[in-house]
Amino acid sequence: MTSTAAQRFDDRDARSVKRKRLERQLPNTDIYAIGDVHGCSALQKKLEQQILAESSDEPRNKLILYLGDLVDRGPDSKGVIDHCLSPLPEGCERLSLCGNHDQLFFEFLLTPSLSADWLDFGGRETLMSYGVDVDQLKEECASDEDLVRLLTAATPRAHFLFLQALPVALTVPEAHFVHAGMRIGVPMEEQDDHDLMWIREEFLVDEPASDRLVVHGHSPAPTPRVGPARIGIDTKAVGGGPLTALHLRGEMTRFLSVSSG
């Protein structure tokens, strides 16, 4: 990364740093795990409004937990991160995990390039939400240095720090929450970050991956995918489907969803 961008962001090569895995007890807390948002900020806000409007017969806290892939493909990745950084009412907390698309965006911010593969993986739309038009830059024969200058000016440092700090998993007594899944039979502390953000076929089999429920996104389907000790809630929000949340209260689970229709 050039010195200009390094001053704005972080000049360490953070790609090799292992992301945090959180473990919490969360007594008296309703957990609302939300699947892949992918830049659909309108659905994100609509679902959060529905969650915050839910009431209980007893005072309870709420944790709104995003399972990763906040960015890419959809129209407003910047707005999604802005919303994740916004305040919540007392008794409510918001936490986001790192998905593979979030990791790729973070790596791009470390080493921006007009030839990066990520641009064709949803990154073009993400940069456009920040006001950076990659196609126009290419038509103008811009250099990577030009891209760095634009990106440095357009991307709030708070967004970079947010992406840098994203944990890769949350464990509570009832469940593991991850973006993609887990390597079967491997304890959470020994799981590889790449698997937690990218695994698919090896995880989506007729065998439990862990000693507790695994809640994940990453593998899209029209409706939630329920398998042996796993629940997937990527319901293709960016492809016209609903944005889905899984509500957990102890061992009780239920689904909530919103759509653009």
Short mmCIF file of C-alpha atoms in Angstrom, two decimals:
data_model
loop_
_atom_site.label_atom_id
_atom_site.label_comp_id
_atom_site.label_asym_id
_atom_site.label_seq_id
_atom_site.Cartn_x
_atom_site.Cartn_y
_atom_site.Cartn_z
CA MET A 1 0.00 0.00 0.00
CA THR A 2 1.31 3.48 -0.73
CA SER A 3 2.39 5.73 2.11
CA THR A 4 -0.63 8.02 1.56
CA ALA A 5 -3.10 5.21 2.12
CA ALA A 6 -1.05 3.73 4.95
CA GLN A 7 -1.38 6.99 6.88
CA ARG A 8 -5.16 6.85 6.44
CA PHE A 9 -5.57 3.17 7.23
CA ASP A 10 -3.09 0.78 8.83
CA ASP A 11 0.23 -0.06 7.22
CA ARG A 12 0.56 -3.46 8.90
CA ASP A 13 -0.24 -6.51 6.83
CA ALA A 14 -3.26 -7.53 8.89
CA ARG A 15 -4.28 -10.31 6.52
CA SER A 16 -2.12 -12.78 8.41
CA VAL A 17 -3.56 -11.86 11.81
CA LYS A 18 -5.96 -14.44 13.23
CA ARG A 19 -9.38 -12.95 13.87
CA LYS A 20 -10.92 -13.13 17.33
CA ARG A 21 -13.39 -15.83 18.40
CA LEU A 22 -15.70 -14.53 21.10
CA GLU A 23 -17.28 -16.60 23.87
CA ARG A 24 -20.06 -15.13 26.00
CA GLN A 25 -22.72 -16.28 28.43
CA LEU A 26 -25.43 -13.67 27.60
CA PRO A 27 -27.97 -14.45 30.34
CA ASN A 28 -31.41 -12.88 29.95
CA THR A 29 -30.61 -11.98 26.34
CA ASP A 30 -32.54 -12.62 23.15
CA ILE A 31 -30.16 -13.19 20.23
CA TYR A 32 -31.25 -12.17 16.73
CA ALA A 33 -28.78 -13.59 14.23
CA ILE A 34 -29.12 -12.00 10.77
CA GLY A 35 -27.97 -13.58 7.51
CA ASP A 36 -26.00 -12.08 4.63
CA VAL A 37 -27.01 -8.44 4.06
CA HIS A 38 -24.75 -7.85 1.02
CA GLY A 39 -25.28 -4.12 0.77
CA CYS A 40 -29.08 -4.20 1.17
CA SER A 41 -29.27 -1.40 3.72
CA ALA A 42 -33.02 -0.82 3.33
CA LEU A 43 -33.77 -4.42 4.31
CA GLN A 44 -31.23 -4.22 7.13
CA LYS A 45 -32.96 -1.20 8.67
CA LYS A 46 -36.41 -2.71 8.13
CA LEU A 47 -35.47 -5.95 9.90
CA GLU A 48 -33.82 -4.15 12.79
CA GLN A 49 -36.94 -2.03 13.26
CA GLN A 50 -39.00 -5.21 13.48
CA ILE A 51 -36.59 -6.71 16.00
CA LEU A 52 -36.51 -3.60 18.18
CA ALA A 53 -40.32 -3.44 18.15
CA GLU A 54 -40.64 -6.95 19.63
CA SER A 55 -41.70 -7.00 23.24
CA SER A 56 -41.45 -9.56 26.02
CA ASP A 57 -43.40 -10.35 29.19
CA GLU A 58 -40.16 -9.89 31.14
CA PRO A 59 -37.30 -7.40 30.80
CA ARG A 60 -34.72 -8.87 28.42
CA ASN A 61 -31.69 -7.56 26.55
CA LYS A 62 -31.34 -7.93 22.80
CA LEU A 63 -28.24 -8.82 20.78
CA ILE A 64 -28.48 -8.13 17.04
CA LEU A 65 -25.81 -10.33 15.50
CA TYR A 66 -24.81 -10.09 11.83
CA LEU A 67 -23.26 -13.29 10.48
CA GLY A 68 -21.00 -11.57 7.95
CA ASP A 69 -21.06 -10.58 4.28
CA LEU A 70 -22.30 -7.11 5.08
CA VAL A 71 -20.81 -5.81 1.83
CA ASP A 72 -20.58 -6.53 -1.92
CA ARG A 73 -23.11 -7.08 -4.72
CA GLY A 74 -25.88 -4.92 -3.26
CA PRO A 75 -26.34 -1.18 -3.79
CA ASP A 76 -25.35 0.31 -0.42
CA SER A 77 -22.49 -1.43 1.37
CA LYS A 78 -21.34 1.89 2.82
CA GLY A 79 -24.81 2.47 4.27
CA VAL A 80 -24.81 -1.00 5.83
CA ILE A 81 -21.55 -0.32 7.67
CA ASP A 82 -22.72 3.16 8.63
CA HIS A 83 -25.80 1.56 10.20
CA CYS A 84 -23.72 -1.05 12.02
CA LEU A 85 -21.82 1.81 13.62
CA SER A 86 -24.98 3.67 14.67
CA PRO A 87 -26.27 3.69 18.28
CA LEU A 88 -29.01 1.43 19.63
CA PRO A 89 -31.48 1.89 22.48
CA GLU A 90 -30.48 0.97 26.00
CA GLY A 91 -30.54 -2.79 26.57
CA CYS A 92 -29.67 -3.53 22.92
CA GLU A 93 -26.31 -4.45 21.45
CA ARG A 94 -25.16 -4.94 17.87
CA LEU A 95 -22.29 -7.24 16.86
CA SER A 96 -21.02 -8.25 13.44
CA LEU A 97 -18.95 -11.27 12.40
CA CYS A 98 -16.55 -11.34 9.46
CA GLY A 99 -17.66 -12.99 6.24
CA ASN A 100 -15.50 -13.82 3.27
CA HIS A 101 -16.70 -10.72 1.38
CA ASP A 102 -15.92 -8.48 4.36
CA GLN A 103 -12.43 -10.00 4.54
CA LEU A 104 -11.85 -9.41 0.82
CA PHE A 105 -12.94 -5.78 1.11
CA PHE A 106 -10.59 -5.33 4.05
CA GLU A 107 -7.70 -6.85 2.10
CA PHE A 108 -8.50 -4.60 -0.86
CA LEU A 109 -8.26 -1.54 1.39
CA LEU A 110 -4.79 -2.71 2.40
CA THR A 111 -3.63 -3.14 -1.22
CA PRO A 112 -6.01 -1.43 -3.68
CA SER A 113 -5.68 -2.42 -7.34
CA LEU A 114 -7.77 -1.85 -10.46
CA SER A 115 -6.98 -5.44 -11.48
CA ALA A 116 -8.13 -7.07 -8.22
CA ASP A 117 -10.30 -10.18 -8.66
CA TRP A 118 -12.55 -8.89 -5.85
CA LEU A 119 -13.95 -6.21 -8.17
CA ASP A 120 -15.80 -8.91 -10.14
CA PHE A 121 -16.90 -10.65 -6.94
CA GLY A 122 -19.12 -7.80 -5.78
CA GLY A 123 -16.43 -5.26 -5.03
CA ARG A 124 -17.33 -2.97 -7.92
CA GLU A 125 -20.73 -2.30 -6.34
CA THR A 126 -19.17 -1.78 -2.92
CA LEU A 127 -16.77 0.86 -4.21
CA MET A 128 -19.58 2.58 -6.08
CA SER A 129 -21.42 2.99 -2.77
CA TYR A 130 -18.39 4.97 -1.59
CA GLY A 131 -18.47 7.10 -4.74
CA VAL A 132 -15.57 5.34 -6.45
CA ASP A 133 -16.42 4.29 -10.03
CA VAL A 134 -13.90 1.65 -11.05
CA ASP A 135 -15.18 1.37 -14.63
CA GLN A 136 -14.76 5.08 -15.17
CA LEU A 137 -11.26 4.94 -13.74
CA LYS A 138 -10.37 2.16 -16.16
CA GLU A 139 -11.80 4.12 -19.11
CA GLU A 140 -9.64 7.06 -18.08
CA CYS A 141 -6.61 4.73 -17.86
CA ALA A 142 -6.17 5.64 -14.23
CA SER A 143 -3.40 4.06 -12.20
CA ASP A 144 -3.54 2.16 -8.94
CA GLU A 145 -2.09 5.28 -7.33
CA ASP A 146 -5.11 7.27 -8.58
CA LEU A 147 -7.39 4.62 -7.09
CA VAL A 148 -5.58 4.80 -3.76
CA ARG A 149 -6.02 8.57 -3.58
CA LEU A 150 -9.75 8.35 -4.33
CA LEU A 151 -10.32 5.42 -1.99
CA THR A 152 -8.39 7.05 0.83
CA ALA A 153 -10.52 10.17 0.60
CA ALA A 154 -13.82 8.28 0.20
CA THR A 155 -13.54 5.57 2.87
CA PRO A 156 -13.99 6.66 6.50
CA ARG A 157 -11.24 5.40 8.73
CA ALA A 158 -13.96 4.16 11.09
CA HIS A 159 -15.06 1.73 8.37
CA PHE A 160 -11.54 0.35 8.00
CA LEU A 161 -11.20 -0.10 11.77
CA PHE A 162 -14.63 -1.76 11.89
CA LEU A 163 -13.60 -4.29 9.23
CA GLN A 164 -10.24 -4.86 10.88
CA ALA A 165 -11.81 -5.66 14.26
CA LEU A 166 -14.56 -8.03 13.10
CA PRO A 167 -14.46 -11.34 15.02
CA VAL A 168 -14.89 -14.55 13.08
CA ALA A 169 -17.11 -16.43 15.55
CA LEU A 170 -19.30 -16.05 18.61
CA THR A 171 -19.94 -18.96 20.96
CA VAL A 172 -22.73 -19.04 23.56
CA PRO A 173 -23.81 -22.05 25.64
CA GLU A 174 -26.47 -23.02 23.09
CA ALA A 175 -24.72 -22.33 19.77
CA HIS A 176 -21.76 -21.33 17.65
CA PHE A 177 -22.36 -18.41 15.30
CA VAL A 178 -20.10 -18.21 12.24
CA HIS A 179 -20.35 -16.94 8.70
CA ALA A 180 -19.85 -20.10 6.63
CA GLY A 181 -19.67 -23.13 8.90
CA MET A 182 -17.16 -25.31 10.72
CA ARG A 183 -14.81 -28.17 9.96
CA ILE A 184 -16.56 -31.25 11.35
CA GLY A 185 -15.20 -32.51 14.65
CA VAL A 186 -12.67 -29.69 15.10
CA PRO A 187 -12.98 -27.65 18.32
CA MET A 188 -13.73 -23.97 17.80
CA GLU A 189 -10.34 -22.89 19.14
CA GLU A 190 -8.65 -25.03 16.46
CA GLN A 191 -10.88 -23.97 13.55
CA ASP A 192 -9.15 -22.16 10.69
CA ASP A 193 -10.33 -18.62 9.90
CA HIS A 194 -10.60 -19.50 6.22
CA ASP A 195 -12.98 -22.39 6.97
CA LEU A 196 -15.15 -20.27 9.25
CA MET A 197 -15.53 -17.71 6.43
CA TRP A 198 -15.51 -19.93 3.32
CA ILE A 199 -16.37 -23.60 4.02
CA ARG A 200 -19.43 -25.03 2.29
CA GLU A 201 -19.63 -28.61 0.91
CA GLU A 202 -17.55 -30.19 3.69
CA PHE A 203 -19.87 -28.62 6.27
CA LEU A 204 -23.28 -29.10 4.62
CA VAL A 205 -23.45 -32.85 5.19
CA ASP A 206 -25.65 -35.22 7.22
CA GLU A 207 -23.43 -35.05 10.27
CA PRO A 208 -23.30 -32.50 13.09
CA ALA A 209 -20.16 -30.37 12.97
CA SER A 210 -20.05 -29.61 16.67
CA ASP A 211 -21.42 -30.38 20.11
CA ARG A 212 -23.94 -27.56 19.77
CA LEU A 213 -26.06 -25.81 17.18
CA VAL A 214 -24.14 -23.98 14.43
CA VAL A 215 -25.88 -20.89 13.03
CA HIS A 216 -24.43 -19.64 9.74
CA GLY A 217 -24.97 -17.78 6.49
CA HIS A 218 -22.88 -17.98 3.29
CA SER A 219 -24.78 -20.78 1.55
CA PRO A 220 -27.84 -19.11 -0.02
CA ALA A 221 -31.24 -20.76 -0.28
CA PRO A 222 -34.79 -19.46 -0.80
CA THR A 223 -35.69 -20.37 2.79
CA PRO A 224 -33.62 -21.15 5.91
CA ARG A 225 -31.56 -24.34 5.61
CA VAL A 226 -32.05 -26.63 8.61
CA GLY A 227 -29.72 -29.60 8.93
CA PRO A 228 -28.19 -31.75 11.67
CA ALA A 229 -27.40 -29.28 14.47
CA ARG A 230 -27.10 -26.40 11.99
CA ILE A 231 -29.31 -23.61 10.67
CA GLY A 232 -28.39 -21.49 7.66
CA ILE A 233 -30.08 -18.12 7.22
CA ASP A 234 -28.70 -16.66 3.99
CA THR A 235 -31.98 -16.32 2.09
CA LYS A 236 -30.64 -14.38 -0.93
CA ALA A 237 -31.52 -10.85 0.17
CA VAL A 238 -29.28 -9.43 -2.56
CA GLY A 239 -30.98 -11.65 -5.17
CA GLY A 240 -34.51 -10.51 -4.42
CA GLY A 241 -35.17 -12.84 -1.52
CA PRO A 242 -35.95 -11.86 2.07
CA LEU A 243 -33.45 -10.89 4.74
CA THR A 244 -33.83 -13.42 7.54
CA ALA A 245 -33.07 -13.44 11.25
CA LEU A 246 -33.01 -16.40 13.62
CA HIS A 247 -34.30 -15.51 17.07
CA LEU A 248 -32.79 -17.57 19.90
CA ARG A 249 -33.97 -17.50 23.49
CA GLY A 250 -32.23 -20.34 25.25
CA GLU A 251 -33.07 -23.39 23.15
CA MET A 252 -36.13 -21.75 21.55
CA THR A 253 -35.69 -20.72 17.91
CA ARG A 254 -37.93 -18.89 15.46
CA PHE A 255 -37.46 -17.03 12.18
CA LEU A 256 -38.20 -13.43 11.27
CA SER A 257 -37.84 -12.02 7.78
CA VAL A 258 -38.47 -8.87 5.74
CA SER A 259 -38.61 -8.43 1.99
CA SER A 260 -38.59 -5.52 -0.39
CA GLY A 261 -42.08 -6.37 -1.67
#
